[in-house]
């Protein structure tokens, strides 16, 4: 079953990723935010996370999840465990987490759902593109993919909307999901 093409709307809030630094990303955890660059060049963030092994990073900085304080150098952070990451997204000058080609291909063969995901302490709203055989309510169960791309995302923490989420997509760790609310798009 083919679906109509899904295109993120240009009027949404969030940052426009300028895509200058390959591997520059932001990871949100229950404890804070890490801004870093993948140490291994030529590897996409989504691919590095799906290996389910510690990711070596350079130039790490840390701060609170909500961005209420400036980031500070985190010299001791040399790697990040994907299982600790709740949300992974490109930094403002980083590469997208889903290529335009992948998004276009997925939008032709996947079902689009408006979703609200709860991954404590975060609430993520946006659009999920799932295969027709996938049930969005089963996303909290163990699956082959650890991270799900959420398109046109909005992230809230304690009721406050984060201003630096990308307009196109971010990745949410399935193992952190506590609740999924989904409605098929028409």
Short mmCIF file of N, CA and C in Angstrom, two decimals:
data_model
loop_
_atom_site.label_atom_id
_atom_site.label_comp_id
_atom_site.label_asym_id
_atom_site.label_seq_id
_atom_site.Cartn_x
_atom_site.Cartn_y
_atom_site.Cartn_z
N UNK A 1 0.85 -1.18 0.00
CA UNK A 1 0.00 0.00 0.00
C UNK A 1 0.89 1.23 0.00
N UNK A 2 0.78 2.04 -0.98
CA UNK A 2 1.57 3.27 -1.07
C UNK A 2 0.82 4.41 -0.39
N UNK A 3 1.56 5.32 0.12
CA UNK A 3 0.98 6.45 0.82
C UNK A 3 1.37 7.71 0.08
N UNK A 4 0.63 8.78 0.28
CA UNK A 4 1.00 10.05 -0.33
C UNK A 4 2.33 10.52 0.20
N UNK A 5 3.06 11.26 -0.59
CA UNK A 5 4.37 11.74 -0.18
C UNK A 5 4.25 12.65 1.03
N UNK A 6 5.12 12.42 2.01
CA UNK A 6 5.16 13.23 3.22
C UNK A 6 6.30 14.22 3.10
N UNK A 7 6.00 15.49 3.26
CA UNK A 7 7.02 16.52 3.25
C UNK A 7 6.89 17.35 4.51
N UNK A 8 7.99 17.49 5.27
CA UNK A 8 7.92 18.33 6.46
C UNK A 8 7.50 19.74 6.08
N UNK A 9 6.59 20.29 6.84
CA UNK A 9 6.12 21.64 6.51
C UNK A 9 7.16 22.68 6.88
N UNK A 10 7.27 23.71 6.08
CA UNK A 10 8.29 24.73 6.31
C UNK A 10 7.90 25.72 7.39
N UNK A 11 6.65 25.72 7.82
CA UNK A 11 6.22 26.68 8.82
C UNK A 11 6.35 26.18 10.24
N UNK A 12 6.99 25.02 10.45
CA UNK A 12 7.10 24.48 11.79
C UNK A 12 8.20 25.19 12.56
N UNK A 13 8.16 25.05 13.88
CA UNK A 13 9.20 25.65 14.70
C UNK A 13 10.40 24.72 14.75
N UNK A 14 11.51 25.24 15.20
CA UNK A 14 12.72 24.45 15.32
C UNK A 14 13.83 25.05 14.50
N UNK A 15 15.00 24.48 14.66
CA UNK A 15 16.15 25.01 13.93
C UNK A 15 16.19 24.43 12.53
N UNK A 16 16.77 25.16 11.63
CA UNK A 16 17.04 24.65 10.29
C UNK A 16 18.49 24.22 10.33
N UNK A 17 18.73 22.93 10.15
CA UNK A 17 20.08 22.41 10.22
C UNK A 17 20.82 22.82 8.95
N UNK A 18 21.99 23.43 9.14
CA UNK A 18 22.74 23.93 7.99
C UNK A 18 23.70 22.89 7.41
N UNK A 19 23.91 21.80 8.12
CA UNK A 19 24.65 20.65 7.61
C UNK A 19 26.07 20.97 7.14
N UNK A 20 26.87 21.55 8.01
CA UNK A 20 28.24 21.87 7.66
C UNK A 20 29.24 20.87 8.24
N UNK A 21 28.99 20.38 9.45
CA UNK A 21 29.94 19.52 10.13
C UNK A 21 29.42 18.09 10.19
N UNK A 22 29.98 17.21 9.40
CA UNK A 22 29.56 15.80 9.48
C UNK A 22 29.80 15.26 10.89
N UNK A 23 28.81 14.56 11.42
CA UNK A 23 28.96 13.92 12.72
C UNK A 23 28.70 14.79 13.92
N UNK A 24 28.40 16.08 13.75
CA UNK A 24 28.12 16.95 14.89
C UNK A 24 26.68 16.71 15.34
N UNK A 25 26.51 16.29 16.59
CA UNK A 25 25.18 15.94 17.08
C UNK A 25 24.96 16.37 18.52
N UNK A 26 23.71 16.29 18.94
CA UNK A 26 23.30 16.56 20.31
C UNK A 26 22.57 15.32 20.81
N UNK A 27 22.93 14.86 21.98
CA UNK A 27 22.26 13.73 22.61
C UNK A 27 21.59 14.23 23.89
N UNK A 28 20.30 13.93 24.02
CA UNK A 28 19.58 14.26 25.24
C UNK A 28 19.41 12.99 26.06
N UNK A 29 19.78 13.06 27.33
CA UNK A 29 19.64 11.94 28.24
C UNK A 29 18.77 12.38 29.41
N UNK A 30 18.45 11.47 30.29
CA UNK A 30 17.68 11.85 31.48
C UNK A 30 18.45 12.84 32.33
N UNK A 31 19.79 12.79 32.26
CA UNK A 31 20.63 13.61 33.13
C UNK A 31 21.11 14.91 32.51
N UNK A 32 21.01 15.06 31.20
CA UNK A 32 21.50 16.28 30.58
C UNK A 32 21.66 16.16 29.08
N UNK A 33 22.43 17.07 28.55
CA UNK A 33 22.64 17.21 27.12
C UNK A 33 24.13 17.09 26.84
N UNK A 34 24.46 16.37 25.76
CA UNK A 34 25.84 16.26 25.32
C UNK A 34 25.88 16.74 23.87
N UNK A 35 26.76 17.66 23.60
CA UNK A 35 27.00 18.16 22.25
C UNK A 35 28.40 17.67 21.89
N UNK A 36 28.49 16.88 20.81
CA UNK A 36 29.78 16.28 20.47
C UNK A 36 29.86 16.00 18.96
N UNK A 37 31.03 15.55 18.53
CA UNK A 37 31.27 15.18 17.15
C UNK A 37 31.72 13.72 17.14
N UNK A 38 31.13 12.93 16.23
CA UNK A 38 31.55 11.54 16.10
C UNK A 38 33.04 11.49 15.77
N UNK A 39 33.81 10.67 16.49
CA UNK A 39 35.25 10.58 16.27
C UNK A 39 35.57 9.90 14.95
N UNK A 40 34.74 8.95 14.54
CA UNK A 40 34.98 8.23 13.29
C UNK A 40 34.32 8.98 12.15
N UNK A 41 35.10 9.48 11.23
CA UNK A 41 34.57 10.21 10.08
C UNK A 41 33.86 9.30 9.10
N UNK A 42 32.93 9.86 8.37
CA UNK A 42 32.23 9.12 7.33
C UNK A 42 31.12 8.21 7.83
N UNK A 43 30.83 8.23 9.12
CA UNK A 43 29.77 7.40 9.69
C UNK A 43 28.59 8.30 10.04
N UNK A 44 27.41 7.87 9.64
CA UNK A 44 26.20 8.63 9.97
C UNK A 44 25.80 8.32 11.41
N UNK A 45 25.22 9.31 12.08
CA UNK A 45 24.81 9.16 13.47
C UNK A 45 23.89 7.96 13.67
N UNK A 46 22.88 7.83 12.81
CA UNK A 46 21.93 6.73 12.95
C UNK A 46 22.63 5.37 12.86
N UNK A 47 23.58 5.24 11.95
CA UNK A 47 24.32 3.99 11.80
C UNK A 47 25.18 3.71 13.03
N UNK A 48 25.83 4.73 13.56
CA UNK A 48 26.66 4.56 14.75
C UNK A 48 25.82 4.12 15.94
N UNK A 49 24.63 4.71 16.10
CA UNK A 49 23.76 4.35 17.22
C UNK A 49 23.25 2.93 17.10
N UNK A 50 22.92 2.50 15.91
CA UNK A 50 22.36 1.16 15.71
C UNK A 50 23.37 0.04 15.93
N UNK A 51 24.65 0.36 16.01
CA UNK A 51 25.65 -0.67 16.33
C UNK A 51 25.54 -1.09 17.79
N UNK A 52 24.87 -0.28 18.61
CA UNK A 52 24.60 -0.58 20.02
C UNK A 52 25.87 -0.76 20.84
N UNK A 53 26.91 -0.08 20.44
CA UNK A 53 28.17 -0.07 21.18
C UNK A 53 28.53 1.38 21.45
N UNK A 54 29.40 1.59 22.43
CA UNK A 54 29.82 2.95 22.77
C UNK A 54 30.34 3.68 21.54
N UNK A 55 29.94 4.93 21.40
CA UNK A 55 30.32 5.77 20.27
C UNK A 55 31.45 6.70 20.71
N UNK A 56 32.59 6.61 20.06
CA UNK A 56 33.69 7.51 20.38
C UNK A 56 33.37 8.91 19.86
N UNK A 57 33.63 9.92 20.70
CA UNK A 57 33.31 11.30 20.35
C UNK A 57 34.49 12.23 20.63
N UNK A 58 34.46 13.37 19.98
CA UNK A 58 35.44 14.44 20.20
C UNK A 58 34.68 15.72 20.57
N UNK A 59 35.41 16.65 21.18
CA UNK A 59 34.89 17.99 21.47
C UNK A 59 33.58 17.97 22.24
N UNK A 60 33.44 17.09 23.20
CA UNK A 60 32.19 16.97 23.97
C UNK A 60 32.00 18.15 24.91
N UNK A 61 30.75 18.60 24.95
CA UNK A 61 30.33 19.62 25.89
C UNK A 61 29.07 19.11 26.57
N UNK A 62 28.82 19.54 27.81
CA UNK A 62 27.65 19.10 28.55
C UNK A 62 26.88 20.29 29.08
N UNK A 63 25.59 20.05 29.35
CA UNK A 63 24.73 21.06 29.94
C UNK A 63 23.39 20.44 30.29
N UNK A 64 22.48 21.25 30.82
CA UNK A 64 21.16 20.74 31.16
C UNK A 64 20.34 20.43 29.90
N UNK A 65 19.42 19.47 30.04
CA UNK A 65 18.57 19.04 28.90
C UNK A 65 17.82 20.19 28.27
N UNK A 66 17.33 21.09 29.09
CA UNK A 66 16.45 22.15 28.59
C UNK A 66 17.19 23.35 28.01
N UNK A 67 18.51 23.31 28.03
CA UNK A 67 19.29 24.41 27.47
C UNK A 67 19.26 25.66 28.33
N UNK A 68 18.90 25.52 29.61
CA UNK A 68 18.77 26.68 30.49
C UNK A 68 20.11 27.26 30.92
N UNK A 69 21.18 26.55 30.67
CA UNK A 69 22.52 27.04 31.00
C UNK A 69 23.44 26.73 29.81
N UNK A 70 24.49 27.52 29.65
CA UNK A 70 25.40 27.26 28.53
C UNK A 70 26.12 25.92 28.70
N UNK A 71 26.54 25.38 27.57
CA UNK A 71 27.30 24.14 27.60
C UNK A 71 28.70 24.40 28.12
N UNK A 72 29.24 23.42 28.83
CA UNK A 72 30.60 23.51 29.36
C UNK A 72 31.42 22.35 28.82
N UNK A 73 32.71 22.58 28.59
CA UNK A 73 33.55 21.48 28.10
C UNK A 73 33.46 20.26 29.01
N UNK A 74 33.40 19.09 28.40
CA UNK A 74 33.33 17.84 29.14
C UNK A 74 34.52 16.99 28.71
N UNK A 75 35.71 17.39 29.17
CA UNK A 75 36.94 16.73 28.76
C UNK A 75 36.97 15.24 29.05
N UNK A 76 36.26 14.79 30.07
CA UNK A 76 36.26 13.38 30.42
C UNK A 76 35.36 12.52 29.56
N UNK A 77 34.51 13.14 28.73
CA UNK A 77 33.59 12.37 27.90
C UNK A 77 34.29 12.05 26.58
N UNK A 78 34.65 10.79 26.43
CA UNK A 78 35.33 10.32 25.21
C UNK A 78 34.44 9.39 24.40
N UNK A 79 33.37 8.88 25.03
CA UNK A 79 32.42 8.04 24.31
C UNK A 79 31.05 8.15 24.96
N UNK A 80 30.04 7.77 24.18
CA UNK A 80 28.66 7.85 24.62
C UNK A 80 28.00 6.50 24.36
N UNK A 81 27.28 6.00 25.34
CA UNK A 81 26.57 4.72 25.21
C UNK A 81 25.20 4.99 24.60
N UNK A 82 24.87 4.38 23.45
CA UNK A 82 23.57 4.61 22.81
C UNK A 82 22.39 4.31 23.72
N UNK A 83 22.54 3.37 24.64
CA UNK A 83 21.44 3.02 25.54
C UNK A 83 21.14 4.13 26.54
N UNK A 84 22.11 5.03 26.79
CA UNK A 84 21.88 6.17 27.69
C UNK A 84 21.17 7.31 26.99
N UNK A 85 21.21 7.34 25.67
CA UNK A 85 20.62 8.43 24.88
C UNK A 85 19.12 8.22 24.74
N UNK A 86 18.35 9.24 25.09
CA UNK A 86 16.90 9.19 24.87
C UNK A 86 16.58 9.75 23.50
N UNK A 87 17.17 10.90 23.17
CA UNK A 87 16.95 11.57 21.88
C UNK A 87 18.30 11.94 21.29
N UNK A 88 18.49 11.64 20.02
CA UNK A 88 19.69 12.05 19.30
C UNK A 88 19.25 12.91 18.12
N UNK A 89 19.94 14.03 17.92
CA UNK A 89 19.56 14.93 16.83
C UNK A 89 20.80 15.64 16.32
N UNK A 90 20.71 16.15 15.10
CA UNK A 90 21.86 16.90 14.60
C UNK A 90 22.01 18.20 15.36
N UNK A 91 23.24 18.62 15.53
CA UNK A 91 23.48 19.97 16.05
C UNK A 91 23.07 20.94 14.96
N UNK A 92 22.99 22.21 15.30
CA UNK A 92 22.53 23.21 14.33
C UNK A 92 23.36 23.20 13.05
N UNK A 93 24.64 22.85 13.17
CA UNK A 93 25.50 22.81 11.99
C UNK A 93 25.86 21.38 11.59
N UNK A 94 25.09 20.40 12.05
CA UNK A 94 25.38 19.00 11.76
C UNK A 94 24.60 18.45 10.58
N UNK A 95 24.87 17.18 10.26
CA UNK A 95 24.17 16.50 9.17
C UNK A 95 22.80 16.04 9.65
N UNK A 96 21.84 15.88 8.74
CA UNK A 96 20.53 15.36 9.16
C UNK A 96 20.66 13.91 9.60
N UNK A 97 19.74 13.45 10.45
CA UNK A 97 19.77 12.07 10.91
C UNK A 97 19.12 11.13 9.90
N UNK A 98 18.32 11.68 8.99
CA UNK A 98 17.72 10.90 7.90
C UNK A 98 17.97 11.69 6.62
N UNK A 99 18.54 11.03 5.63
CA UNK A 99 18.82 11.72 4.37
C UNK A 99 17.52 12.05 3.65
N UNK A 100 17.57 13.06 2.79
CA UNK A 100 16.39 13.41 1.99
C UNK A 100 15.95 12.24 1.13
N UNK A 101 16.90 11.50 0.58
CA UNK A 101 16.57 10.35 -0.28
C UNK A 101 15.84 9.27 0.52
N UNK A 102 16.33 8.98 1.73
CA UNK A 102 15.65 7.98 2.57
C UNK A 102 14.25 8.43 2.95
N UNK A 103 14.14 9.70 3.35
CA UNK A 103 12.82 10.22 3.73
C UNK A 103 11.85 10.14 2.56
N UNK A 104 12.30 10.51 1.38
CA UNK A 104 11.44 10.46 0.20
C UNK A 104 11.02 9.03 -0.12
N UNK A 105 11.96 8.09 -0.04
CA UNK A 105 11.63 6.68 -0.31
C UNK A 105 10.66 6.15 0.74
N UNK A 106 10.92 6.45 2.00
CA UNK A 106 10.04 5.97 3.07
C UNK A 106 8.63 6.52 2.90
N UNK A 107 8.54 7.79 2.51
CA UNK A 107 7.22 8.42 2.43
C UNK A 107 6.35 7.79 1.35
N UNK A 108 6.96 7.13 0.39
CA UNK A 108 6.19 6.49 -0.68
C UNK A 108 5.66 5.12 -0.29
N UNK A 109 6.32 4.44 0.63
CA UNK A 109 5.96 3.07 0.95
C UNK A 109 5.60 2.84 2.41
N UNK A 110 5.52 3.89 3.18
CA UNK A 110 5.19 3.74 4.60
C UNK A 110 3.96 4.56 4.95
N UNK A 111 3.34 4.18 6.03
CA UNK A 111 2.17 4.87 6.54
C UNK A 111 2.64 6.00 7.47
N UNK A 112 2.02 7.16 7.35
CA UNK A 112 2.38 8.31 8.17
C UNK A 112 1.42 8.40 9.36
N UNK A 113 1.99 8.56 10.55
CA UNK A 113 1.22 8.69 11.78
C UNK A 113 1.62 9.96 12.50
N UNK A 114 0.64 10.72 12.97
CA UNK A 114 0.91 11.81 13.92
C UNK A 114 1.06 11.14 15.27
N UNK A 115 2.17 11.42 15.96
CA UNK A 115 2.43 10.73 17.22
C UNK A 115 2.79 11.68 18.34
N UNK A 116 2.53 11.20 19.54
CA UNK A 116 3.06 11.80 20.76
C UNK A 116 3.71 10.65 21.51
N UNK A 117 5.01 10.78 21.73
CA UNK A 117 5.78 9.75 22.40
C UNK A 117 6.23 10.26 23.76
N UNK A 118 6.09 9.43 24.78
CA UNK A 118 6.58 9.78 26.10
C UNK A 118 7.82 8.95 26.38
N UNK A 119 8.93 9.62 26.57
CA UNK A 119 10.21 9.01 26.93
C UNK A 119 10.75 9.87 28.07
N UNK A 120 10.33 9.55 29.27
CA UNK A 120 10.58 10.37 30.45
C UNK A 120 12.03 10.84 30.49
N UNK A 121 12.27 12.12 30.69
CA UNK A 121 11.37 13.23 31.02
C UNK A 121 10.86 13.99 29.79
N UNK A 122 10.97 13.41 28.61
CA UNK A 122 10.64 14.11 27.37
C UNK A 122 9.29 13.68 26.81
N UNK A 123 8.64 14.61 26.13
CA UNK A 123 7.45 14.33 25.32
C UNK A 123 7.79 14.80 23.92
N UNK A 124 7.70 13.87 22.97
CA UNK A 124 8.07 14.16 21.59
C UNK A 124 6.82 14.05 20.73
N UNK A 125 6.54 15.08 19.94
CA UNK A 125 5.44 15.02 18.98
C UNK A 125 6.03 15.16 17.59
N UNK A 126 5.36 14.55 16.62
CA UNK A 126 5.84 14.63 15.25
C UNK A 126 5.16 13.59 14.39
N UNK A 127 5.86 13.16 13.36
CA UNK A 127 5.32 12.20 12.40
C UNK A 127 6.25 11.00 12.33
N UNK A 128 5.67 9.81 12.43
CA UNK A 128 6.40 8.56 12.24
C UNK A 128 6.01 7.96 10.90
N UNK A 129 6.95 7.41 10.18
CA UNK A 129 6.69 6.70 8.93
C UNK A 129 6.96 5.22 9.20
N UNK A 130 5.89 4.41 9.20
CA UNK A 130 6.01 3.00 9.52
C UNK A 130 5.54 2.13 8.37
N UNK A 131 6.11 0.95 8.27
CA UNK A 131 5.65 -0.01 7.28
C UNK A 131 4.20 -0.38 7.57
N UNK A 132 3.43 -0.70 6.55
CA UNK A 132 2.02 -1.05 6.78
C UNK A 132 1.83 -2.18 7.79
N UNK A 133 2.81 -3.07 7.91
CA UNK A 133 2.70 -4.18 8.85
C UNK A 133 3.04 -3.79 10.29
N UNK A 134 3.57 -2.59 10.50
CA UNK A 134 3.96 -2.15 11.84
C UNK A 134 2.80 -1.47 12.54
N UNK A 135 2.63 -1.80 13.81
CA UNK A 135 1.62 -1.18 14.65
C UNK A 135 2.32 -0.16 15.54
N UNK A 136 1.93 1.11 15.47
CA UNK A 136 2.63 2.12 16.29
C UNK A 136 2.54 1.84 17.79
N UNK A 137 1.50 1.13 18.22
CA UNK A 137 1.37 0.85 19.65
C UNK A 137 2.37 -0.21 20.13
N UNK A 138 3.00 -0.93 19.20
CA UNK A 138 3.98 -1.96 19.59
C UNK A 138 5.40 -1.40 19.66
N UNK A 139 5.57 -0.11 19.47
CA UNK A 139 6.90 0.48 19.45
C UNK A 139 7.61 0.42 20.80
N UNK A 140 6.87 0.25 21.88
CA UNK A 140 7.50 0.14 23.19
C UNK A 140 8.08 -1.25 23.42
N UNK A 141 7.74 -2.20 22.54
CA UNK A 141 8.29 -3.55 22.65
C UNK A 141 9.65 -3.60 21.97
N UNK A 142 10.40 -4.60 22.30
CA UNK A 142 11.73 -4.77 21.70
C UNK A 142 11.60 -4.94 20.19
N UNK A 143 12.47 -4.30 19.44
CA UNK A 143 12.43 -4.38 17.98
C UNK A 143 13.82 -4.46 17.41
N UNK A 144 13.90 -4.60 16.10
CA UNK A 144 15.20 -4.71 15.46
C UNK A 144 15.94 -3.38 15.44
N UNK A 145 15.20 -2.27 15.35
CA UNK A 145 15.83 -0.94 15.36
C UNK A 145 15.73 -0.36 16.75
N UNK A 146 16.85 0.14 17.26
CA UNK A 146 16.87 0.76 18.59
C UNK A 146 16.31 2.18 18.53
N UNK A 147 16.59 2.90 17.43
CA UNK A 147 16.16 4.29 17.32
C UNK A 147 15.14 4.47 16.21
N UNK A 148 14.14 5.31 16.48
CA UNK A 148 13.09 5.64 15.51
C UNK A 148 13.24 7.07 15.04
N UNK A 149 13.19 7.32 13.75
CA UNK A 149 13.20 8.71 13.30
C UNK A 149 11.80 9.32 13.45
N UNK A 150 11.75 10.50 14.03
CA UNK A 150 10.50 11.26 14.17
C UNK A 150 10.68 12.51 13.34
N UNK A 151 9.79 12.71 12.37
CA UNK A 151 9.87 13.84 11.46
C UNK A 151 9.05 15.00 11.98
N UNK A 152 9.43 16.21 11.61
CA UNK A 152 8.79 17.45 12.04
C UNK A 152 8.58 17.43 13.56
N UNK A 153 9.67 17.22 14.32
CA UNK A 153 9.55 16.99 15.75
C UNK A 153 9.43 18.25 16.59
N UNK A 154 8.78 18.06 17.72
CA UNK A 154 8.76 19.04 18.80
C UNK A 154 9.08 18.25 20.07
N UNK A 155 9.96 18.79 20.89
CA UNK A 155 10.35 18.12 22.13
C UNK A 155 10.03 19.03 23.31
N UNK A 156 9.38 18.45 24.30
CA UNK A 156 9.10 19.17 25.54
C UNK A 156 9.74 18.44 26.71
N UNK A 157 10.22 19.22 27.66
CA UNK A 157 10.70 18.67 28.92
C UNK A 157 10.03 19.47 30.03
N UNK A 158 9.31 18.77 30.89
CA UNK A 158 8.56 19.41 31.98
C UNK A 158 7.67 20.53 31.46
N UNK A 159 7.03 20.32 30.32
CA UNK A 159 6.09 21.28 29.75
C UNK A 159 6.71 22.43 28.99
N UNK A 160 8.04 22.48 28.92
CA UNK A 160 8.74 23.56 28.21
C UNK A 160 9.25 23.01 26.88
N UNK A 161 8.92 23.70 25.79
CA UNK A 161 9.34 23.26 24.46
C UNK A 161 10.79 23.67 24.20
N UNK A 162 11.60 22.70 23.79
CA UNK A 162 12.99 22.98 23.46
C UNK A 162 13.04 23.76 22.16
N UNK A 163 13.86 24.77 22.10
CA UNK A 163 13.93 25.65 20.93
C UNK A 163 14.90 25.15 19.87
N UNK A 164 15.81 24.27 20.21
CA UNK A 164 16.86 23.89 19.27
C UNK A 164 16.65 22.51 18.63
N UNK A 165 15.41 22.06 18.56
CA UNK A 165 15.17 20.81 17.85
C UNK A 165 15.15 21.08 16.35
N UNK A 166 15.65 20.13 15.54
CA UNK A 166 15.67 20.35 14.10
C UNK A 166 14.27 20.27 13.52
N UNK A 167 14.05 20.94 12.40
CA UNK A 167 12.75 20.90 11.74
C UNK A 167 12.51 19.58 11.03
N UNK A 168 13.59 18.95 10.53
CA UNK A 168 13.39 17.77 9.69
C UNK A 168 13.18 16.49 10.48
N UNK A 169 14.13 16.05 11.29
CA UNK A 169 13.97 14.79 12.01
C UNK A 169 14.95 14.68 13.16
N UNK A 170 14.59 13.83 14.12
CA UNK A 170 15.47 13.43 15.20
C UNK A 170 15.24 11.95 15.45
N UNK A 171 16.07 11.36 16.31
CA UNK A 171 15.97 9.94 16.61
C UNK A 171 15.58 9.74 18.07
N UNK A 172 14.62 8.84 18.31
CA UNK A 172 14.16 8.55 19.67
C UNK A 172 14.49 7.09 19.97
N UNK A 173 15.08 6.87 21.15
CA UNK A 173 15.47 5.53 21.58
C UNK A 173 14.22 4.76 22.02
N UNK A 174 13.92 3.65 21.34
CA UNK A 174 12.74 2.83 21.65
C UNK A 174 12.78 2.29 23.07
N UNK A 175 13.97 2.01 23.59
CA UNK A 175 14.04 1.43 24.94
C UNK A 175 13.64 2.43 26.02
N UNK A 176 13.56 3.71 25.68
CA UNK A 176 13.14 4.73 26.65
C UNK A 176 11.65 5.07 26.53
N UNK A 177 10.97 4.55 25.50
CA UNK A 177 9.56 4.87 25.31
C UNK A 177 8.71 4.27 26.42
N UNK A 178 7.81 5.09 26.95
CA UNK A 178 6.89 4.64 27.99
C UNK A 178 5.45 4.62 27.48
N UNK A 179 5.15 5.52 26.55
CA UNK A 179 3.80 5.60 26.01
C UNK A 179 3.84 6.12 24.58
N UNK A 180 2.93 5.58 23.75
CA UNK A 180 2.81 5.99 22.36
C UNK A 180 1.34 6.30 22.08
N UNK A 181 1.07 7.49 21.59
CA UNK A 181 -0.25 7.86 21.09
C UNK A 181 -0.07 8.16 19.61
N UNK A 182 -0.88 7.48 18.77
CA UNK A 182 -0.70 7.64 17.32
C UNK A 182 -2.04 7.69 16.62
N UNK A 183 -2.09 8.53 15.58
CA UNK A 183 -3.25 8.64 14.71
C UNK A 183 -2.74 8.64 13.28
N UNK A 184 -3.36 7.81 12.43
CA UNK A 184 -2.93 7.76 11.04
C UNK A 184 -3.26 9.08 10.36
N UNK A 185 -2.31 9.57 9.58
CA UNK A 185 -2.53 10.80 8.80
C UNK A 185 -3.37 10.48 7.59
N UNK A 186 -4.18 11.39 7.19
CA UNK A 186 -5.01 11.22 5.98
C UNK A 186 -4.52 12.09 4.89
#
